[in-house]
PDB file of C-alpha atoms in Angstrom:
ATOM      1  CA  UNK A  10      -0.078  -0.017  -0.002  1.00 92.00           C
ATOM      2  CA  UNK A  11       1.443   3.347  -1.119  1.00 93.00           C
ATOM      3  CA  UNK A  12      -0.160   6.247   0.851  1.00 95.00           C
ATOM      4  CA  UNK A  13      -0.015   9.739  -0.482  1.00 94.00           C
ATOM      5  CA  UNK A  14      -1.008  12.501   1.899  1.00 95.00           C
ATOM      6  CA  UNK A  15      -3.153  15.570   1.049  1.00 94.00           C
ATOM      7  CA  UNK A  16      -0.212  17.968   1.662  1.00 92.00           C
ATOM      8  CA  UNK A  17       2.067  16.050  -0.684  1.00 89.00           C
ATOM      9  CA  UNK A  18      -0.022  16.969  -3.629  1.00 90.00           C
ATOM     10  CA  UNK A  19       1.288  19.252  -6.364  1.00 90.00           C
ATOM     11  CA  UNK A  20      -0.129  22.820  -5.970  1.00 89.00           C
ATOM     12  CA  UNK A  21      -1.469  24.175  -9.282  1.00 88.00           C
ATOM     13  CA  UNK A  22      -4.261  26.338 -10.644  1.00 86.00           C
ATOM     14  CA  UNK A  23      -4.397  29.958 -10.610  1.00 88.00           C
ATOM     15  CA  UNK A  24      -5.296  31.444  -7.174  1.00 92.00           C
ATOM     16  CA  UNK A  25      -5.512  35.011  -8.619  1.00 92.00           C
ATOM     17  CA  UNK A  26      -8.237  33.800 -10.860  1.00 91.00           C
ATOM     18  CA  UNK A  27     -10.134  31.905  -7.985  1.00 93.00           C
ATOM     19  CA  UNK A  28      -8.803  28.548  -9.057  1.00 93.00           C
ATOM     20  CA  UNK A  29      -7.011  26.252  -6.562  1.00 94.00           C
ATOM     21  CA  UNK A  30      -5.880  22.842  -7.680  1.00 93.00           C
ATOM     22  CA  UNK A  31      -4.029  19.922  -5.954  1.00 94.00           C
ATOM     23  CA  UNK A  32      -2.643  17.220  -8.175  1.00 92.00           C
ATOM     24  CA  UNK A  33      -2.051  13.686  -7.075  1.00 93.00           C
ATOM     25  CA  UNK A  34      -0.167  12.718 -10.172  1.00 91.00           C
ATOM     26  CA  UNK A  35       2.379  14.319 -12.500  1.00 87.00           C
ATOM     27  CA  UNK A  36       0.480  17.143 -14.280  1.00 81.00           C
ATOM     28  CA  UNK A  37       1.594  19.813 -16.688  1.00 76.00           C
ATOM     29  CA  UNK A  38       4.518  21.684 -15.271  1.00 77.00           C
ATOM     30  CA  UNK A  39       4.495  19.561 -12.295  1.00 80.00           C
ATOM     31  CA  UNK A  40       6.417  16.691 -14.039  1.00 83.00           C
ATOM     32  CA  UNK A  41       7.471  13.611 -12.162  1.00 85.00           C
ATOM     33  CA  UNK A  42       8.386  10.586 -14.260  1.00 85.00           C
ATOM     34  CA  UNK A  43       7.895   8.262 -11.247  1.00 85.00           C
ATOM     35  CA  UNK A  44       4.326   9.484 -10.716  1.00 88.00           C
ATOM     36  CA  UNK A  45       2.705   9.329 -14.206  1.00 89.00           C
ATOM     37  CA  UNK A  46      -0.096   6.837 -13.479  1.00 92.00           C
ATOM     38  CA  UNK A  47      -1.515   4.088 -11.255  1.00 95.00           C
ATOM     39  CA  UNK A  48      -3.498   1.405 -13.131  1.00 93.00           C
ATOM     40  CA  UNK A  49      -5.685   3.315 -15.623  1.00 94.00           C
ATOM     41  CA  UNK A  50      -5.688   6.480 -13.506  1.00 96.00           C
ATOM     42  CA  UNK A  51      -3.551   9.255 -14.826  1.00 92.00           C
ATOM     43  CA  UNK A  52      -4.968  12.195 -12.866  1.00 93.00           C
ATOM     44  CA  UNK A  53      -6.890  12.903  -9.629  1.00 95.00           C
ATOM     45  CA  UNK A  54      -7.274  16.608  -9.125  1.00 94.00           C
ATOM     46  CA  UNK A  55      -8.876  18.374  -6.223  1.00 95.00           C
ATOM     47  CA  UNK A  56     -10.300  21.677  -7.683  1.00 94.00           C
ATOM     48  CA  UNK A  57     -11.683  24.555  -5.785  1.00 96.00           C
ATOM     49  CA  UNK A  58     -13.297  27.384  -7.753  1.00 95.00           C
ATOM     50  CA  UNK A  59     -14.368  30.769  -6.369  1.00 96.00           C
ATOM     51  CA  UNK A  60     -17.908  32.057  -7.464  1.00 96.00           C
ATOM     52  CA  UNK A  61     -17.585  33.277 -11.113  1.00 92.00           C
ATOM     53  CA  UNK A  62     -14.282  31.301 -11.632  1.00 91.00           C
ATOM     54  CA  UNK A  63     -13.683  28.574 -14.026  1.00 85.00           C
ATOM     55  CA  UNK A  64     -11.921  26.917 -16.870  1.00 84.00           C
ATOM     56  CA  UNK A  65     -12.473  28.546 -20.319  1.00 80.00           C
ATOM     57  CA  UNK A  66     -13.079  26.196 -23.361  1.00 77.00           C
ATOM     58  CA  UNK A  67     -10.099  23.793 -23.650  1.00 79.00           C
ATOM     59  CA  UNK A  68      -9.584  20.486 -25.493  1.00 75.00           C
ATOM     60  CA  UNK A  69      -9.190  16.912 -24.349  1.00 77.00           C
ATOM     61  CA  UNK A  70      -8.645  13.702 -26.197  1.00 75.00           C
ATOM     62  CA  UNK A  71      -8.028   9.922 -25.432  1.00 82.00           C
ATOM     63  CA  UNK A  72      -9.255  10.426 -21.818  1.00 85.00           C
ATOM     64  CA  UNK A  73     -12.021   9.274 -19.763  1.00 92.00           C
ATOM     65  CA  UNK A  74     -12.905  12.221 -17.394  1.00 90.00           C
ATOM     66  CA  UNK A  75     -15.044  11.410 -14.281  1.00 96.00           C
ATOM     67  CA  UNK A  76     -16.068  14.197 -12.047  1.00 94.00           C
ATOM     68  CA  UNK A  77     -17.321  14.131  -8.408  1.00 96.00           C
ATOM     69  CA  UNK A  78     -18.605  17.343  -6.859  1.00 95.00           C
ATOM     70  CA  UNK A  79     -18.027  17.740  -3.094  1.00 95.00           C
ATOM     71  CA  UNK A  80     -19.928  20.906  -2.567  1.00 95.00           C
ATOM     72  CA  UNK A  81     -21.378  23.642  -4.798  1.00 96.00           C
ATOM     73  CA  UNK A  82     -22.353  23.357  -8.397  1.00 96.00           C
ATOM     74  CA  UNK A  83     -20.321  22.728 -11.558  1.00 93.00           C
ATOM     75  CA  UNK A  84     -21.613  23.995 -14.801  1.00 92.00           C
ATOM     76  CA  UNK A  85     -20.326  21.954 -17.828  1.00 88.00           C
ATOM     77  CA  UNK A  86     -20.718  22.781 -21.464  1.00 85.00           C
ATOM     78  CA  UNK A  87     -18.949  20.869 -24.344  1.00 81.00           C
ATOM     79  CA  UNK A  88     -18.706  21.115 -28.190  1.00 79.00           C
ATOM     80  CA  UNK A  89     -20.700  17.871 -28.422  1.00 81.00           C
ATOM     81  CA  UNK A  90     -23.857  19.933 -27.364  1.00 82.00           C
ATOM     82  CA  UNK A  91     -24.045  18.915 -23.744  1.00 81.00           C
ATOM     83  CA  UNK A  92     -24.844  21.522 -21.063  1.00 86.00           C
ATOM     84  CA  UNK A  93     -25.414  20.493 -17.489  1.00 85.00           C
ATOM     85  CA  UNK A  94     -25.108  21.472 -13.821  1.00 94.00           C
ATOM     86  CA  UNK A  95     -23.358  18.923 -11.759  1.00 93.00           C
ATOM     87  CA  UNK A  96     -24.132  18.717  -8.098  1.00 94.00           C
ATOM     88  CA  UNK A  97     -22.930  16.828  -5.074  1.00 93.00           C
ATOM     89  CA  UNK A  98     -23.868  13.169  -5.340  1.00 91.00           C
ATOM     90  CA  UNK A  99     -23.880  13.065  -9.199  1.00 93.00           C
ATOM     91  CA  UNK A 100     -21.222  11.161 -11.160  1.00 93.00           C
ATOM     92  CA  UNK A 101     -20.370  12.956 -14.469  1.00 91.00           C
ATOM     93  CA  UNK A 102     -18.317  11.336 -17.277  1.00 93.00           C
ATOM     94  CA  UNK A 103     -16.936  12.798 -20.475  1.00 88.00           C
ATOM     95  CA  UNK A 104     -15.286  10.462 -22.849  1.00 85.00           C
ATOM     96  CA  UNK A 105     -13.025  12.604 -24.799  1.00 80.00           C
ATOM     97  CA  UNK A 106     -12.245   9.934 -27.326  1.00 78.00           C
ATOM     98  CA  UNK A 107     -10.828  11.435 -30.591  1.00 74.00           C
ATOM     99  CA  UNK A 108     -11.284  14.982 -29.333  1.00 75.00           C
ATOM    100  CA  UNK A 109     -13.795  17.366 -27.619  1.00 79.00           C
ATOM    101  CA  UNK A 110     -13.706  20.816 -26.057  1.00 78.00           C
ATOM    102  CA  UNK A 111     -15.305  21.853 -22.921  1.00 79.00           C
ATOM    103  CA  UNK A 112     -16.071  24.641 -20.325  1.00 85.00           C
ATOM    104  CA  UNK A 113     -16.149  24.175 -16.637  1.00 90.00           C
ATOM    105  CA  UNK A 114     -17.284  26.946 -14.373  1.00 92.00           C
ATOM    106  CA  UNK A 115     -18.688  27.898 -11.005  1.00 95.00           C
ATOM    107  CA  UNK A 116     -21.739  29.941 -11.958  1.00 92.00           C
ATOM    108  CA  UNK A 117     -23.075  29.782  -8.515  1.00 93.00           C
ATOM    109  CA  UNK A 118     -22.786  32.312  -5.722  1.00 94.00           C
ATOM    110  CA  UNK A 119     -20.973  29.909  -3.378  1.00 95.00           C
ATOM    111  CA  UNK A 120     -17.573  28.221  -3.716  1.00 96.00           C
ATOM    112  CA  UNK A 121     -17.307  25.045  -5.619  1.00 95.00           C
ATOM    113  CA  UNK A 122     -15.140  21.883  -4.659  1.00 96.00           C
ATOM    114  CA  UNK A 123     -14.889  18.969  -6.885  1.00 95.00           C
ATOM    115  CA  UNK A 124     -12.576  15.937  -7.545  1.00 96.00           C
ATOM    116  CA  UNK A 125     -11.828  15.205 -11.227  1.00 95.00           C
ATOM    117  CA  UNK A 126     -10.151  11.812 -12.148  1.00 96.00           C
ATOM    118  CA  UNK A 127      -8.773  11.052 -15.678  1.00 94.00           C
ATOM    119  CA  UNK A 128      -8.441   7.501 -16.835  1.00 95.00           C
ATOM    120  CA  UNK A 129      -6.577   6.221 -19.866  1.00 91.00           C
ATOM    121  CA  UNK A 130      -8.762   4.310 -22.302  1.00 92.00           C
ATOM    122  CA  UNK A 131      -7.946   0.901 -23.415  1.00 91.00           C
ATOM    123  CA  UNK A 132      -8.493   1.772 -27.032  1.00 88.00           C
ATOM    124  CA  UNK A 133      -7.838   5.407 -28.104  1.00 83.00           C
ATOM    125  CA  UNK A 134     -10.006   7.226 -30.582  1.00 79.00           C
ATOM    126  CA  UNK A 135     -13.864   6.967 -31.224  1.00 82.00           C
ATOM    127  CA  UNK A 136     -16.558   9.376 -30.882  1.00 84.00           C
ATOM    128  CA  UNK A 137     -16.954  11.560 -27.674  1.00 86.00           C
ATOM    129  CA  UNK A 138     -19.693  10.551 -25.225  1.00 85.00           C
ATOM    130  CA  UNK A 139     -21.275  12.148 -22.107  1.00 87.00           C
ATOM    131  CA  UNK A 140     -23.166  10.766 -19.232  1.00 91.00           C
ATOM    132  CA  UNK A 141     -24.425  12.013 -15.827  1.00 92.00           C
ATOM    133  CA  UNK A 142     -25.918   9.905 -13.044  1.00 93.00           C
ATOM    134  CA  UNK A 143     -27.910  11.932 -10.670  1.00 94.00           C
ATOM    135  CA  UNK A 144     -27.697  11.157  -7.003  1.00 92.00           C
ATOM    136  CA  UNK A 145     -25.786   7.794  -7.226  1.00 91.00           C
ATOM    137  CA  UNK A 146     -26.797   5.589  -4.422  1.00 86.00           C
ATOM    138  CA  UNK A 147     -24.206   4.379  -1.878  1.00 86.00           C
ATOM    139  CA  UNK A 148     -22.223   1.297  -2.896  1.00 80.00           C
ATOM    140  CA  UNK A 149     -23.662   1.436  -6.486  1.00 85.00           C
ATOM    141  CA  UNK A 150     -20.670   0.733  -8.662  1.00 92.00           C
ATOM    142  CA  UNK A 151     -20.094   2.970 -11.753  1.00 95.00           C
ATOM    143  CA  UNK A 152     -18.503   1.203 -14.664  1.00 95.00           C
ATOM    144  CA  UNK A 153     -16.070   2.863 -17.002  1.00 94.00           C
ATOM    145  CA  UNK A 154     -15.456  -0.131 -19.360  1.00 93.00           C
ATOM    146  CA  UNK A 155     -13.543   1.945 -21.831  1.00 92.00           C
ATOM    147  CA  UNK A 156     -10.782   2.162 -19.205  1.00 93.00           C
ATOM    148  CA  UNK A 157     -11.282  -1.293 -17.607  1.00 94.00           C
ATOM    149  CA  UNK A 158     -12.281   0.410 -14.309  1.00 96.00           C
ATOM    150  CA  UNK A 159     -15.026   0.578 -11.820  1.00 96.00           C
ATOM    151  CA  UNK A 160     -15.864   3.480  -9.403  1.00 96.00           C
ATOM    152  CA  UNK A 161     -17.329   2.709  -6.022  1.00 95.00           C
ATOM    153  CA  UNK A 162     -18.784   5.343  -3.808  1.00 94.00           C
ATOM    154  CA  UNK A 163     -18.902   4.755   0.029  1.00 94.00           C
ATOM    155  CA  UNK A 164     -20.603   6.868   2.542  1.00 95.00           C
ATOM    156  CA  UNK A 165     -19.969   5.699   5.905  1.00 96.00           C
ATOM    157  CA  UNK A 166     -21.173   6.501   9.424  1.00 97.00           C
ATOM    158  CA  UNK A 167     -18.688   6.654  12.238  1.00 97.00           C
ATOM    159  CA  UNK A 168     -17.582   3.196  13.256  1.00 96.00           C
ATOM    160  CA  UNK A 169     -19.050   1.713  10.060  1.00 96.00           C
ATOM    161  CA  UNK A 170     -16.825  -0.976   8.238  1.00 94.00           C
ATOM    162  CA  UNK A 171     -16.976  -1.862   4.591  1.00 92.00           C
ATOM    163  CA  UNK A 172     -15.123  -4.346   2.450  1.00 90.00           C
ATOM    164  CA  UNK A 173     -13.251  -2.820  -0.407  1.00 90.00           C
ATOM    165  CA  UNK A 174     -12.938  -4.484  -3.900  1.00 90.00           C
ATOM    166  CA  UNK A 175     -10.144  -6.936  -4.560  1.00 88.00           C
ATOM    167  CA  UNK A 176      -8.345  -6.213  -7.673  1.00 86.00           C
ATOM    168  CA  UNK A 177      -4.928  -5.672  -9.516  1.00 93.00           C
ATOM    169  CA  UNK A 178      -5.068  -1.924  -8.814  1.00 95.00           C
ATOM    170  CA  UNK A 179      -7.144  -0.225  -6.224  1.00 96.00           C
ATOM    171  CA  UNK A 180      -7.121   3.558  -5.633  1.00 96.00           C
ATOM    172  CA  UNK A 181      -8.781   5.046  -2.611  1.00 96.00           C
ATOM    173  CA  UNK A 182      -9.318   8.646  -2.256  1.00 97.00           C
ATOM    174  CA  UNK A 183     -10.927  10.176   0.900  1.00 97.00           C
ATOM    175  CA  UNK A 184     -13.265  12.994   0.019  1.00 96.00           C
ATOM    176  CA  UNK A 185     -14.205  13.922   3.595  1.00 96.00           C
ATOM    177  CA  UNK A 186     -13.921  12.444   7.157  1.00 97.00           C
ATOM    178  CA  UNK A 187     -11.397   9.991   8.305  1.00 98.00           C
ATOM    179  CA  UNK A 188     -11.129   6.222   7.742  1.00 97.00           C
ATOM    180  CA  UNK A 189      -8.504   3.403   8.312  1.00 97.00           C
ATOM    181  CA  UNK A 190      -7.702   1.205   5.441  1.00 95.00           C
ATOM    182  CA  UNK A 191      -6.171  -2.015   6.333  1.00 90.00           C
ATOM    183  CA  UNK A 192      -5.283  -0.258   9.647  1.00 89.00           C
ATOM    184  CA  UNK A 193      -3.652   2.762   7.908  1.00 94.00           C
ATOM    185  CA  UNK A 194      -5.325   6.090   8.846  1.00 97.00           C
ATOM    186  CA  UNK A 195      -6.418   8.245   5.928  1.00 97.00           C
ATOM    187  CA  UNK A 196      -7.888  11.689   6.285  1.00 97.00           C
ATOM    188  CA  UNK A 197      -9.611  14.080   3.673  1.00 96.00           C
ATOM    189  CA  UNK A 198      -7.397  14.528   0.731  1.00 95.00           C
ATOM    190  CA  UNK A 199      -5.288  11.496   1.414  1.00 96.00           C
ATOM    191  CA  UNK A 200      -5.155   8.614  -1.057  1.00 97.00           C
ATOM    192  CA  UNK A 201      -3.894   5.070  -1.061  1.00 96.00           C
ATOM    193  CA  UNK A 202      -2.567   3.025  -4.091  1.00 96.00           C
ATOM    194  CA  UNK A 203      -3.009  -0.648  -3.432  1.00 95.00           C
ATOM    195  CA  UNK A 204      -1.486  -3.246  -5.822  1.00 93.00           C
ATOM    196  CA  UNK A 205      -3.149  -6.822  -5.776  1.00 91.00           C
ATOM    197  CA  UNK A 206      -5.697  -5.736  -3.186  1.00 88.00           C
ATOM    198  CA  UNK A 207      -7.064  -8.681  -1.349  1.00 88.00           C
ATOM    199  CA  UNK A 208      -9.435  -8.870   1.648  1.00 85.00           C
ATOM    200  CA  UNK A 209      -8.900  -5.211   2.684  1.00 91.00           C
ATOM    201  CA  UNK A 210     -11.468  -3.384   4.503  1.00 92.00           C
ATOM    202  CA  UNK A 211     -12.125   0.252   5.472  1.00 95.00           C
ATOM    203  CA  UNK A 212     -13.405   1.516   8.854  1.00 96.00           C
ATOM    204  CA  UNK A 213     -14.748   5.058   9.370  1.00 97.00           C
ATOM    205  CA  UNK A 214     -13.284   6.821  12.291  1.00 97.00           C
ATOM    206  CA  UNK A 215     -15.736   9.703  11.663  1.00 97.00           C
ATOM    207  CA  UNK A 216     -18.434  10.153   9.237  1.00 97.00           C
ATOM    208  CA  UNK A 217     -16.788   9.797   5.887  1.00 97.00           C
ATOM    209  CA  UNK A 218     -17.077   9.776   2.086  1.00 96.00           C
ATOM    210  CA  UNK A 219     -14.612   7.678  -0.035  1.00 96.00           C
ATOM    211  CA  UNK A 220     -14.056   7.089  -3.727  1.00 96.00           C
ATOM    212  CA  UNK A 221     -12.596   3.766  -4.673  1.00 95.00           C
ATOM    213  CA  UNK A 222     -11.308   2.893  -8.097  1.00 96.00           C
ATOM    214  CA  UNK A 223     -11.115  -0.733  -8.919  1.00 95.00           C
ATOM    215  CA  UNK A 224      -8.866  -1.386 -11.950  1.00 94.00           C
ATOM    216  CA  UNK A 225      -7.793  -4.343 -13.896  1.00 85.00           C
ATOM    217  CA  UNK A 226      -4.514  -3.099 -15.250  1.00 65.00           C
ATOM    218  CA  UNK A 227      -2.287  -0.204 -16.101  1.00 59.00           C
TER     219      UNK A 227
END
């Protein structure tokens, strides 16, 4: 188990423009050849946008982009004609495929926090696609077959225990609260990368929300 703490993330974004970003993996100018990916996961960014702030239209290609809003509302528009507002509890996925451009903004009057995760597809190319699942239920897995991955959302009460998936690659990101994973304490913003996960469980020390990626390979 490789644990990465919240304060070890690369600091990015543009604070003067109301954008604060924390990168878990090598990203843009924060290049680290030893931290390029884990399994299919190539980015896990914690984003904080002030009211009115956002990312102007920019391109993506050959990437599965999954977004989880922690608080606030994220306005998404893309060149494939999708325009949605993503709220806490929704799972949003943009399959960039051969290429798409999109805008992400905080058009609300309150701060926005979200976690955005990028996965490498098994086969590049194809047509862009978009999906949003409103208010995904706890423990309902969300499949990203294009990347050979499955996202599990766990919302735990203090003291609650949950089994985590076995798999070749397991990535655990704590959204809020505190848990122990196989006895290792993890707090909000911490993540664990587990290879050949087998019979692990997580226990909530406090009320907690956790995102778990189960991945076949990398």
